Coordinates of C-alpha atoms in Angstrom, one line a residue:
X296 CA -29.2 -25.2 245.7
X297 CA -26.9 -27.2 243.7
X298 CA -27.6 -29.2 240.8
X299 CA -25.7 -31.5 238.5
X300 CA -24.3 -31.4 235.0
X301 CA -23.8 -34.6 233.6
X302 CA -22.3 -35.0 230.2
X303 CA -22.1 -38.5 228.3
X304 CA -19.4 -38.8 225.3
X305 CA -19.9 -41.6 223.4
X306 CA -17.4 -43.4 220.7
X307 CA -16.7 -45.9 218.3
X308 CA -13.7 -48.1 217.0
X309 CA -13.6 -50.5 214.5
X310 CA -10.7 -52.0 214.7
X311 CA -11.0 -55.4 216.7
X312 CA -14.3 -55.0 216.6
X313 CA -16.8 -52.4 217.9
X314 CA -16.2 -51.0 221.1
X315 CA -18.4 -48.7 222.9
X316 CA -16.6 -46.5 225.4
X317 CA -18.7 -44.6 227.8
X318 CA -16.9 -40.9 229.3
X319 CA -18.5 -39.4 231.7
X320 CA -18.1 -36.3 233.2
X321 CA -20.4 -35.0 236.7
X322 CA -20.3 -31.0 237.7
X323 CA -21.8 -29.2 240.1
X324 CA -23.6 -26.5 238.2
X325 CA -22.0 -23.8 241.5
X326 CA -18.2 -24.7 240.0
X327 CA -15.5 -27.4 241.4
X328 CA -15.1 -31.6 240.7
X329 CA -17.5 -33.1 243.0
X330 CA -14.7 -35.7 243.8
X331 CA -12.9 -32.5 245.0
X332 CA -15.8 -31.4 248.0
X333 CA -17.2 -33.1 251.3
X334 CA -20.9 -33.3 251.4
X335 CA -23.5 -33.9 254.1
X336 CA -24.4 -37.8 254.8
X337 CA -27.9 -36.7 253.1
X338 CA -26.5 -35.2 249.6
X339 CA -24.5 -38.7 249.6
X340 CA -27.5 -40.7 249.7
X341 CA -28.6 -38.2 246.6
X342 CA -25.4 -38.7 245.1
X343 CA -25.8 -42.8 245.6
X344 CA -29.5 -42.3 243.9
X345 CA -28.2 -40.4 241.0
X346 CA -25.4 -42.4 239.9
X347 CA -28.0 -45.5 239.8
X348 CA -30.1 -43.4 237.4
X349 CA -27.2 -42.8 235.5
X350 CA -25.9 -46.9 235.3
X351 CA -30.1 -46.8 234.2
X352 CA -29.3 -44.8 231.7
X353 CA -25.8 -46.1 230.4
X354 CA -26.6 -49.8 230.5
X355 CA -29.7 -48.7 227.8
X356 CA -27.5 -46.6 225.9
X357 CA -25.4 -49.5 225.9
X358 CA -27.9 -52.0 224.5
X359 CA -29.3 -49.2 221.6
X360 CA -25.9 -48.9 220.3
X361 CA -25.4 -53.2 220.2
X362 CA -29.2 -53.2 218.2
X363 CA -27.7 -50.6 215.9
X364 CA -24.2 -52.4 215.0
X365 CA -26.3 -55.2 214.7
X366 CA -28.2 -53.6 211.4
X367 CA -24.6 -53.1 209.9
X368 CA -24.8 -53.2 205.9
X369 CA -22.6 -55.0 203.4
X370 CA -20.1 -51.9 203.5
X371 CA -19.1 -52.4 207.4
X372 CA -21.4 -49.2 207.9
X373 CA -24.6 -49.3 210.1
X374 CA -27.9 -48.6 208.2
X375 CA -28.1 -46.0 211.2
X376 CA -25.3 -44.0 210.7
X377 CA -25.3 -44.5 206.4
X378 CA -28.6 -42.9 207.0
X379 CA -27.4 -40.1 208.8
X380 CA -23.9 -39.3 207.6
X381 CA -23.2 -37.0 206.4
X382 CA -25.0 -34.8 208.7
X383 CA -27.8 -32.1 207.3
X384 CA -27.6 -33.7 204.1
X385 CA -31.6 -32.8 202.9
X386 CA -34.3 -35.4 201.9
X387 CA -34.4 -35.2 198.7
X388 CA -30.7 -35.8 196.9
X389 CA -31.7 -34.5 193.2
X390 CA -28.7 -32.4 191.1
X391 CA -29.3 -30.0 188.6
X392 CA -26.6 -28.4 186.9
X393 CA -26.9 -26.7 183.5
X394 CA -23.6 -26.3 181.2
X395 CA -23.5 -25.4 177.0
X396 CA -21.8 -29.1 176.1
X397 CA -24.5 -31.2 176.1
X398 CA -24.0 -35.2 175.1
X399 CA -26.1 -35.6 172.0
X400 CA -25.7 -39.3 172.6
X401 CA -24.9 -42.4 175.0
X402 CA -23.1 -44.4 172.7
X403 CA -19.3 -43.9 173.9
X404 CA -17.4 -44.3 170.9
X405 CA -19.5 -40.8 169.9
X406 CA -17.5 -37.9 169.3
X407 CA -20.7 -35.6 171.7
X408 CA -20.1 -38.8 174.1
X409 CA -17.4 -37.0 176.2
X410 CA -19.8 -35.2 179.0
X411 CA -21.4 -38.9 180.3
X412 CA -18.2 -39.9 181.3
X413 CA -18.0 -36.8 183.8
X414 CA -22.4 -37.6 184.8
X415 CA -21.2 -40.6 185.8
X416 CA -22.8 -42.9 183.3
X417 CA -20.2 -44.0 181.6
X418 CA -16.9 -45.0 183.0
X419 CA -13.1 -46.0 182.0
X420 CA -10.5 -47.7 183.0
X421 CA -9.0 -44.8 184.8
X422 CA -10.1 -41.3 185.1
X423 CA -8.3 -38.2 184.2
X424 CA -7.5 -36.1 187.4
X425 CA -7.6 -32.1 186.8
X426 CA -4.3 -32.2 187.5
X427 CA -3.2 -34.6 184.7
X428 CA -2.6 -37.6 186.9
X429 CA -5.3 -40.8 186.6
X430 CA -7.1 -42.9 189.0
X431 CA -7.4 -46.2 189.2
X432 CA -11.2 -46.8 188.1
X433 CA -12.6 -50.0 186.1
X434 CA -8.7 -50.5 186.3
X435 CA -8.1 -51.7 189.5
X436 CA -4.3 -51.8 188.8
X437 CA -2.0 -52.0 186.2
X438 CA 1.8 -52.8 185.1
X439 CA 4.1 -52.7 182.8
X440 CA 5.1 -56.1 181.8
X441 CA 7.8 -55.4 178.8
X442 CA 8.7 -52.3 177.1
X443 CA 5.8 -52.9 174.7
X444 CA 3.1 -54.7 176.6
X445 CA 1.1 -53.8 179.6
X446 CA -1.1 -55.2 181.7
X447 CA -4.5 -54.2 183.6
X448 CA -6.1 -56.0 186.2
X449 CA -10.0 -55.2 186.5
X450 CA -12.5 -54.2 188.7
X451 CA -14.1 -57.6 190.7
X452 CA -17.9 -57.5 190.4
X453 CA -18.8 -55.1 187.5
X454 CA -21.9 -55.5 185.1
X455 CA -23.5 -53.4 182.8
X456 CA -26.9 -52.0 183.4
X457 CA -28.3 -55.2 181.3
X458 CA -26.8 -57.4 184.4
X459 CA -24.3 -58.8 181.5
X460 CA -20.7 -59.0 183.4
X461 CA -17.9 -56.6 182.5
X462 CA -14.7 -59.1 182.4
X463 CA -12.1 -58.7 180.2
X464 CA -13.4 -60.0 177.1
X465 CA -16.1 -57.1 177.5
X466 CA -13.3 -54.9 177.6
X467 CA -11.6 -55.6 175.0
X468 CA -14.5 -55.7 172.3
X469 CA -15.2 -52.4 173.8
X470 CA -12.0 -50.9 173.3
X471 CA -11.5 -52.9 169.8
X472 CA -15.1 -51.2 168.9
X473 CA -13.0 -47.6 170.1
X474 CA -10.7 -48.7 167.7
X475 CA -12.8 -48.7 164.4
X476 CA -15.2 -46.4 165.6
X477 CA -14.1 -43.2 167.8
X478 CA -12.2 -40.5 165.8
X479 CA -10.3 -40.3 168.2
X480 CA -9.2 -44.3 168.8
X481 CA -6.8 -44.0 165.9
X482 CA -4.5 -41.2 167.4
X483 CA -4.3 -42.9 171.2
X484 CA -4.9 -46.7 171.1
X485 CA -4.7 -47.4 166.8
X486 CA -2.3 -50.7 166.5
X487 CA -2.8 -52.0 170.0
X488 CA -3.5 -55.8 170.7
X489 CA -6.2 -56.8 173.2
X490 CA -4.7 -60.1 174.8
X491 CA -7.4 -61.8 177.3
X492 CA -5.4 -63.6 179.6
X493 CA -8.4 -64.4 181.8
X494 CA -12.2 -62.4 183.2
X495 CA -9.9 -60.0 185.6
X496 CA -7.0 -59.4 183.2
X497 CA -6.2 -57.9 180.3
X498 CA -2.9 -57.5 178.6
X499 CA -2.1 -54.7 176.1
X500 CA 0.3 -55.2 173.2
X501 CA 1.5 -51.4 171.6
X502 CA 3.0 -51.4 168.2
X503 CA 5.7 -49.7 169.9
X504 CA 7.6 -48.4 173.3
X505 CA 5.1 -46.3 175.1
X506 CA 6.0 -45.5 179.3
X507 CA 2.6 -43.3 179.4
X508 CA 0.1 -46.1 177.5
X509 CA -2.5 -46.4 180.5
X510 CA -3.1 -42.4 180.2
X511 CA -4.2 -42.7 176.8
X512 CA -7.2 -44.8 178.0
X513 CA -8.9 -42.2 180.5
X514 CA -11.0 -41.2 177.3
X515 CA -12.0 -44.5 175.8
X516 CA -16.1 -45.5 178.0
X517 CA -16.1 -48.9 178.1
X518 CA -19.6 -50.6 177.2
X519 CA -21.4 -53.5 176.6
X520 CA -20.7 -54.3 172.9
X521 CA -22.8 -56.8 172.2
X522 CA -25.7 -54.9 173.3
X523 CA -24.5 -52.1 170.8
X524 CA -24.6 -54.8 168.1
X525 CA -27.5 -56.0 168.5
X526 CA -29.8 -52.4 168.8
X527 CA -27.3 -50.6 166.3
X528 CA -28.3 -46.7 166.0
X529 CA -30.2 -47.2 169.0
X530 CA -27.3 -47.7 171.1
X531 CA -27.1 -43.7 171.0
X532 CA -30.1 -43.7 173.8
X533 CA -30.4 -47.0 174.8
X534 CA -26.8 -47.5 175.6
X535 CA -25.8 -50.4 178.5
X536 CA -22.5 -49.1 180.7
X537 CA -21.5 -49.6 184.0
X538 CA -21.6 -46.2 185.7
X539 CA -23.8 -45.4 189.0
X540 CA -26.0 -42.9 187.4
X541 CA -28.4 -44.2 184.3
X542 CA -30.3 -42.2 182.0
X543 CA -34.0 -42.5 182.7
X544 CA -34.9 -39.6 179.7
X545 CA -32.7 -38.2 177.4
X546 CA -33.3 -35.5 174.4
X547 CA -29.7 -35.0 172.7
X548 CA -28.2 -32.1 173.1
X549 CA -30.5 -30.7 175.7
X550 CA -31.8 -32.4 178.3
X551 CA -30.9 -35.9 180.4
X552 CA -31.6 -37.2 183.0
X553 CA -30.5 -39.9 184.9
X554 CA -31.4 -41.9 188.2
X555 CA -29.0 -43.7 191.0
X556 CA -28.4 -47.2 189.3
X557 CA -29.2 -49.6 192.0
X558 CA -27.0 -52.4 191.0
X559 CA -23.2 -50.0 190.5
X560 CA -20.0 -51.5 191.6
X561 CA -18.4 -49.5 193.6
X562 CA -19.0 -46.8 196.2
X563 CA -22.7 -46.2 196.2
X564 CA -24.0 -42.7 195.3
X565 CA -25.8 -40.3 197.6
X566 CA -27.7 -38.6 194.6
X567 CA -30.8 -39.9 193.8
X568 CA -31.3 -37.6 191.1
X569 CA -29.4 -35.5 188.6
X570 CA -30.7 -32.9 185.8
X571 CA -28.8 -31.3 183.7
X572 CA -29.8 -29.0 180.6
X573 CA -28.2 -27.4 177.7
X574 CA -27.6 -23.3 179.3
X575 CA -26.1 -21.8 175.7
X576 CA -26.3 -18.4 177.1
X577 CA -23.6 -17.5 180.2
X578 CA -26.2 -14.9 182.0
X579 CA -28.6 -17.2 181.8
X580 CA -26.9 -20.0 183.9
X581 CA -26.6 -17.0 186.6
X582 CA -29.7 -16.0 187.0
X583 CA -31.0 -20.0 186.8
X584 CA -28.3 -20.6 190.4
X585 CA -29.1 -16.9 191.6
X586 CA -32.8 -18.5 191.3
X587 CA -32.8 -21.1 192.5
X588 CA -33.3 -23.1 189.3
X589 CA -30.1 -24.8 189.2
X590 CA -27.6 -26.4 191.9
X591 CA -24.1 -25.5 189.8
X592 CA -22.9 -24.2 186.3
X593 CA -20.3 -26.7 184.6
X594 CA -19.2 -24.0 182.7
X595 CA -18.5 -20.4 184.1
X596 CA -16.9 -17.7 182.2
X597 CA -15.5 -14.7 182.9
X598 CA -18.0 -12.3 183.6
X599 CA -19.8 -14.6 185.5
X600 CA -17.5 -15.6 187.4
X601 CA -16.8 -12.3 189.7
X602 CA -20.7 -12.7 189.9
X603 CA -20.0 -16.0 191.7
X604 CA -17.2 -15.4 193.6
X605 CA -18.7 -12.3 195.2
X606 CA -21.6 -13.8 196.3
X607 CA -21.2 -16.3 199.6
X608 CA -24.1 -18.6 198.4
X609 CA -22.0 -20.1 195.8
X610 CA -18.4 -21.9 195.7
X611 CA -16.5 -22.1 192.4
X612 CA -13.8 -24.5 191.1
X613 CA -11.1 -24.2 188.2
X614 CA -9.2 -26.9 188.0
X615 CA -5.0 -26.2 186.5
X616 CA -5.5 -24.2 183.6
X617 CA -5.3 -24.8 180.5
X618 CA -3.3 -23.0 176.9
X619 CA -6.4 -21.1 174.8
X620 CA -5.7 -20.7 171.1
X621 CA -6.5 -19.9 167.7
X622 CA -6.5 -23.1 165.6
X623 CA -5.0 -21.9 162.1
X624 CA -6.3 -25.0 159.1
X625 CA -3.4 -24.9 156.8
X626 CA -4.9 -27.2 154.9
X627 CA -8.3 -25.4 153.7
X628 CA -6.9 -21.4 154.1
X629 CA -4.5 -21.3 150.8
X630 CA -2.6 -18.3 152.8
X631 CA -2.5 -19.5 155.9
X632 CA 0.2 -22.1 154.1
X633 CA 2.3 -19.2 154.1
X634 CA 4.3 -19.2 157.5
X635 CA 5.3 -15.6 157.0
X636 CA 1.0 -14.8 157.5
X637 CA 1.1 -16.9 160.3
X638 CA 3.4 -15.6 162.4
X639 CA 2.1 -11.9 161.2
X640 CA -1.4 -12.8 162.3
X641 CA 0.0 -14.2 165.4
X642 CA 2.4 -11.0 166.2
X643 CA -1.5 -8.9 165.6
X644 CA -3.0 -10.4 168.2
X645 CA -2.8 -7.8 171.6
X646 CA -2.4 -10.5 174.4
X647 CA -2.4 -8.1 176.6
X648 CA -5.8 -6.4 175.9
X649 CA -7.3 -10.0 176.0
X650 CA -5.9 -10.6 179.3
X651 CA -6.9 -7.6 180.9
X652 CA -10.2 -6.9 179.3
X653 CA -11.5 -10.6 177.8
X654 CA -10.5 -12.6 180.5
X655 CA -10.9 -9.5 183.5
X656 CA -7.5 -10.4 184.6
X657 CA -8.2 -14.2 185.1
X658 CA -5.4 -15.0 182.5
X659 CA -1.2 -15.1 182.3
X660 CA 0.9 -15.3 179.2
X661 CA 1.2 -18.1 177.0
X662 CA 4.5 -19.0 176.4
X663 CA 3.8 -23.1 174.2
X664 CA 1.6 -25.3 174.2
X665 CA 2.2 -26.1 177.7
X666 CA 0.9 -23.8 180.4
X667 CA 3.6 -21.5 181.7
X668 CA 5.1 -22.7 185.0
X669 CA 4.9 -26.6 184.1
X670 CA 8.6 -28.4 184.4
X671 CA 8.0 -29.2 180.3
X672 CA 6.7 -26.1 179.5
X673 CA 8.7 -23.6 177.4
X674 CA 9.6 -19.8 178.6
X675 CA 9.5 -17.8 176.1
X676 CA 6.1 -16.1 173.7
X677 CA 5.2 -14.5 171.0
X678 CA 5.1 -10.7 171.7
X679 CA 3.1 -8.1 169.7
X680 CA 4.6 -6.1 167.6
X681 CA 2.0 -5.1 165.0
X682 CA 4.4 -2.6 162.6
X683 CA 6.1 -6.2 161.8
X684 CA 2.7 -8.0 161.4
X685 CA 2.3 -5.5 158.4
X686 CA 5.5 -5.5 156.8
X687 CA 5.4 -9.8 156.7
X688 CA 2.2 -9.4 154.9
X689 CA 3.4 -6.7 152.9
X690 CA 6.1 -9.2 151.7
X691 CA 3.9 -12.0 151.1
X692 CA 2.2 -10.1 148.6
X693 CA -1.1 -8.8 150.5
X694 CA -1.6 -5.2 149.9
X695 CA -3.5 -2.9 151.7
X696 CA -7.0 -2.2 149.2
X697 CA -8.9 1.3 149.7
X698 CA -11.1 -1.0 152.4
X699 CA -8.2 -1.6 154.4
X700 CA -8.2 -5.3 153.6
X701 CA -5.9 -6.9 152.3
X702 CA -5.9 -8.6 148.8
X703 CA -3.8 -10.7 146.6
X704 CA -4.4 -11.9 143.4
X705 CA -7.5 -10.7 143.4
X706 CA -8.4 -12.6 146.2
X707 CA -9.4 -10.6 149.5
X708 CA -7.2 -11.8 152.9
X709 CA -10.8 -12.8 154.3
X710 CA -11.3 -16.3 156.9
X711 CA -14.2 -17.0 158.9
X712 CA -13.1 -17.8 162.2
X713 CA -15.9 -20.5 164.3
X714 CA -16.3 -19.9 167.8
X715 CA -19.1 -21.0 170.0
X716 CA -20.7 -19.4 173.2
X717 CA -18.2 -19.6 176.0
X718 CA -15.6 -18.1 173.6
X719 CA -17.3 -15.2 171.6
X720 CA -16.1 -12.7 173.5
X721 CA -12.0 -13.8 172.5
X722 CA -13.6 -14.0 168.9
X723 CA -14.9 -10.4 168.7
X724 CA -11.9 -9.2 170.2
X725 CA -9.6 -11.2 167.5
X726 CA -11.7 -10.1 164.9
X727 CA -10.8 -6.0 165.8
X728 CA -7.3 -7.0 166.6
X729 CA -6.8 -8.6 162.7
X730 CA -8.4 -6.4 161.4
X731 CA -6.3 -3.7 162.7
X732 CA -3.6 -4.8 160.1
X733 CA -5.9 -5.8 157.3
X734 CA -7.3 -9.6 157.5
X735 CA -11.0 -9.5 157.5
X736 CA -11.9 -11.9 160.3
X737 CA -16.1 -13.3 159.6
X738 CA -17.3 -15.0 163.1
X739 CA -19.0 -18.7 162.1
X740 CA -20.8 -18.9 166.4
X741 CA -22.5 -22.5 166.4
X742 CA -23.6 -24.9 168.9
X743 CA -21.0 -26.0 171.7
X744 CA -20.8 -29.7 170.8
X745 CA -22.0 -28.9 167.1
X746 CA -18.5 -27.4 166.7
X747 CA -16.9 -30.8 167.5
X748 CA -17.8 -32.4 164.3
X749 CA -16.4 -29.4 162.1
X750 CA -13.5 -29.5 163.9
X751 CA -13.1 -33.2 163.6
X752 CA -14.1 -32.8 159.3
X753 CA -11.6 -29.5 159.0
X754 CA -14.8 -27.3 158.3
X755 CA -13.6 -24.1 159.6
X756 CA -10.7 -21.8 158.6
X757 CA -9.6 -20.5 162.5
X758 CA -11.4 -21.4 165.3
X759 CA -11.4 -20.6 168.9
X760 CA -11.5 -24.2 169.8
X761 CA -11.6 -25.9 173.5
X762 CA -9.0 -28.5 172.6
X763 CA -5.9 -26.9 174.7
X764 CA -2.9 -27.9 176.5
X765 CA -3.1 -28.7 180.3
X766 CA -1.0 -30.2 182.8
X767 CA -0.7 -33.9 181.7
X768 CA 1.0 -37.4 182.7
X769 CA 1.1 -38.2 178.8
X770 CA 4.1 -35.1 177.4
X771 CA 4.2 -37.0 174.7
X772 CA 0.7 -38.0 173.9
X773 CA -1.2 -34.8 173.9
X774 CA 1.6 -33.1 171.7
X775 CA 1.4 -36.2 169.6
X776 CA -2.4 -35.3 168.8
X777 CA -1.8 -31.9 168.2
X778 CA 1.4 -31.8 165.8
X779 CA 1.7 -35.1 164.2
X780 CA 1.3 -35.4 160.9
X781 CA -1.9 -36.8 159.8
X782 CA -3.5 -37.4 163.2
X783 CA -7.6 -36.2 163.3
X784 CA -7.2 -33.9 166.4
X785 CA -4.3 -32.1 164.2
X786 CA -6.8 -30.1 163.0
X787 CA -4.7 -27.5 161.2
X788 CA -2.9 -30.4 159.1
X789 CA 0.1 -29.2 160.7
X790 CA 3.5 -31.3 159.3
X791 CA 6.9 -31.0 160.6
X792 CA 9.1 -34.3 159.7
X793 CA 11.6 -32.9 162.5
X794 CA 8.7 -32.2 165.4
X795 CA 7.6 -36.4 164.1
X796 CA 10.9 -37.4 164.7
X797 CA 11.0 -35.9 168.2
X798 CA 7.3 -36.8 169.1
X799 CA 8.6 -40.4 168.5
X800 CA 11.5 -40.3 170.0
X801 CA 9.6 -38.8 173.1
X802 CA 6.3 -41.0 173.2
X803 CA 9.0 -43.9 173.3
X804 CA 11.2 -42.5 175.8
X805 CA 11.4 -43.9 179.9
X806 CA 13.3 -41.9 181.1
X807 CA 11.8 -38.4 182.7
X808 CA 14.3 -35.8 182.3
X809 CA 14.4 -36.3 178.4
X810 CA 11.1 -36.8 178.3
X811 CA 11.0 -33.0 179.1
X812 CA 14.3 -31.9 177.3
X813 CA 12.2 -33.4 174.0
X814 CA 9.0 -31.8 174.8
X815 CA 10.5 -28.5 175.0
X816 CA 12.5 -28.9 171.9
X817 CA 9.0 -29.9 170.2
X818 CA 7.7 -26.9 171.6
X819 CA 10.0 -24.6 170.5
X820 CA 9.9 -25.5 166.7
X821 CA 5.7 -25.7 167.2
X822 CA 5.8 -22.0 168.0
X823 CA 8.2 -20.9 165.3
X824 CA 6.3 -22.9 162.3
X825 CA 3.1 -21.3 164.3
X826 CA 0.6 -23.8 163.4
X827 CA -1.6 -22.5 166.3
X828 CA -1.6 -19.3 167.9
X829 CA -0.8 -19.7 171.8
X830 CA -3.3 -16.6 173.3
X831 CA -3.1 -17.1 177.4
X832 CA -3.1 -19.6 179.6
X833 CA -6.4 -19.2 182.0
X834 CA -8.9 -21.4 184.1
X835 CA -12.2 -21.7 181.7
X836 CA -13.4 -24.2 182.4
X837 CA -14.6 -23.9 186.0
X838 CA -17.6 -25.2 188.1
X839 CA -20.0 -22.9 190.5
X840 CA -22.0 -24.9 192.9
X841 CA -24.8 -23.8 195.3
X842 CA -23.5 -24.3 198.6
X843 CA -26.0 -26.8 199.5
X844 CA -23.5 -28.8 197.1
X845 CA -21.7 -30.7 199.2
X846 CA -18.5 -33.9 198.3
X847 CA -17.1 -32.0 196.1
X848 CA -13.7 -34.6 194.7
X849 CA -11.1 -31.6 194.9
X850 CA -9.4 -33.0 192.3
X851 CA -12.6 -33.9 190.2
X852 CA -14.3 -30.3 190.2
X853 CA -16.3 -30.3 187.2
X854 CA -17.7 -34.3 187.7
X855 CA -20.1 -35.5 189.2
X856 CA -19.0 -38.8 192.1
X857 CA -21.0 -40.9 193.9
X858 CA -19.9 -39.2 197.4
X859 CA -21.3 -35.6 195.7
X860 CA -25.2 -35.1 198.5
X861 CA -27.1 -32.6 199.0
X862 CA -27.4 -30.7 202.1
X863 CA -29.9 -28.5 204.0

């Protein structure tokens, strides 16, 4: 006895309208192609009836598919297809994550509001990718009209949550508010003039030629300044922004719950709800993911990284590495104004121990400001030489006392080290290493977000702070932020006229080869001055997601994006 197997393959093509192609394969279960065998008349009659049944099925299928196509929504995707795509999508689209970097304000000009951009709540004109490049966001495109004049074309039909239109005038007002109130504003967009050309085109006139100026716009989220002026301090919790996720509950520094904004201008988010909570302890974050209480850990530390990577239920994402460093505050600590003391501290650091011990091998030797291997990094780094470090401190007049701590003019060589959870193991190791050459370090652990303001205020002696060199498309801008005299983010107060001169040349240079050469010259001079102690290159700020989280952007790995969703 034999019977037939029928297989139908349906495909859609969108070009030149929607076409349904039906491919039918009919085979006898016992083997062989039906049309290659001779059959009895009765068999042929049976087949004719069978074929008629198949034709009926095809007609019904065509009718159903055409009906489905007629329900197409505005995005060009049928409503039915959209509801079922991606396949395996969970009914409840809620992403829960924990982080040690919770925002304290929803106002983008606030120093502790950076994470709101990563959460899809606030949006800049351009978004910085993990690899240091930029992609269009609220800006659709841009062009350099003259060496000091740029023009940005804005995305059309963008509105703030209040319904107010985000046009060129609104963007101008937001950027001018950043200039005035954002402490990072002067070093990035200080002196820039904003000119409204029309509703969708904004011109930006820079004080001097700046080939990488557009990169600087990634840190300034656009917001409704009329609402900010009307609400005053209430804007910290009731900001009017453009993101695809809108907060519905906010406890500064502790909790942020947001829901998908139905009027979002861009790709409609698949997530319905986002719940972010503070998780200062790394082990507690790990346990939360293991127990299913959270879907993601946005600040994976070394010990936890090992555990996540051994467990098939999780996926870890680590962007291009950065240079982890120790900041030295020369403005506040007289001893650090002596270059030989800074050199001695640099020589006293045992990087091999930091890489193999504290970092569990997930790190490599640092050279200069930028991670080794980038075309604009330098090749030589510091070495460990305890004997030379002690000799330099002796020559600088710092003699060891009976307790092993160095003293000069009745003052101990004692400093505080600002640190926070993710860097605390590193700080403990540095404390021990520096004590070996007679330097006493007192640890000053604080909450992650609290350290931001302390650094800006210069309220530290030394600091394991996360502002570290990394890959960038704006080489001059990054070096300017760290080493230009008088800039707010030059936290330690470093100043070298020759470095200032070279940075000025670099930030105005359009030739890529010359940019690389100038960057290397700057790093070489800075390395000799030791305003910062470069420790190692690593990828500390990674993220871990459970395997139900899909749609992660491989170049925005720690950011919430519209395409993210929870699978079944």
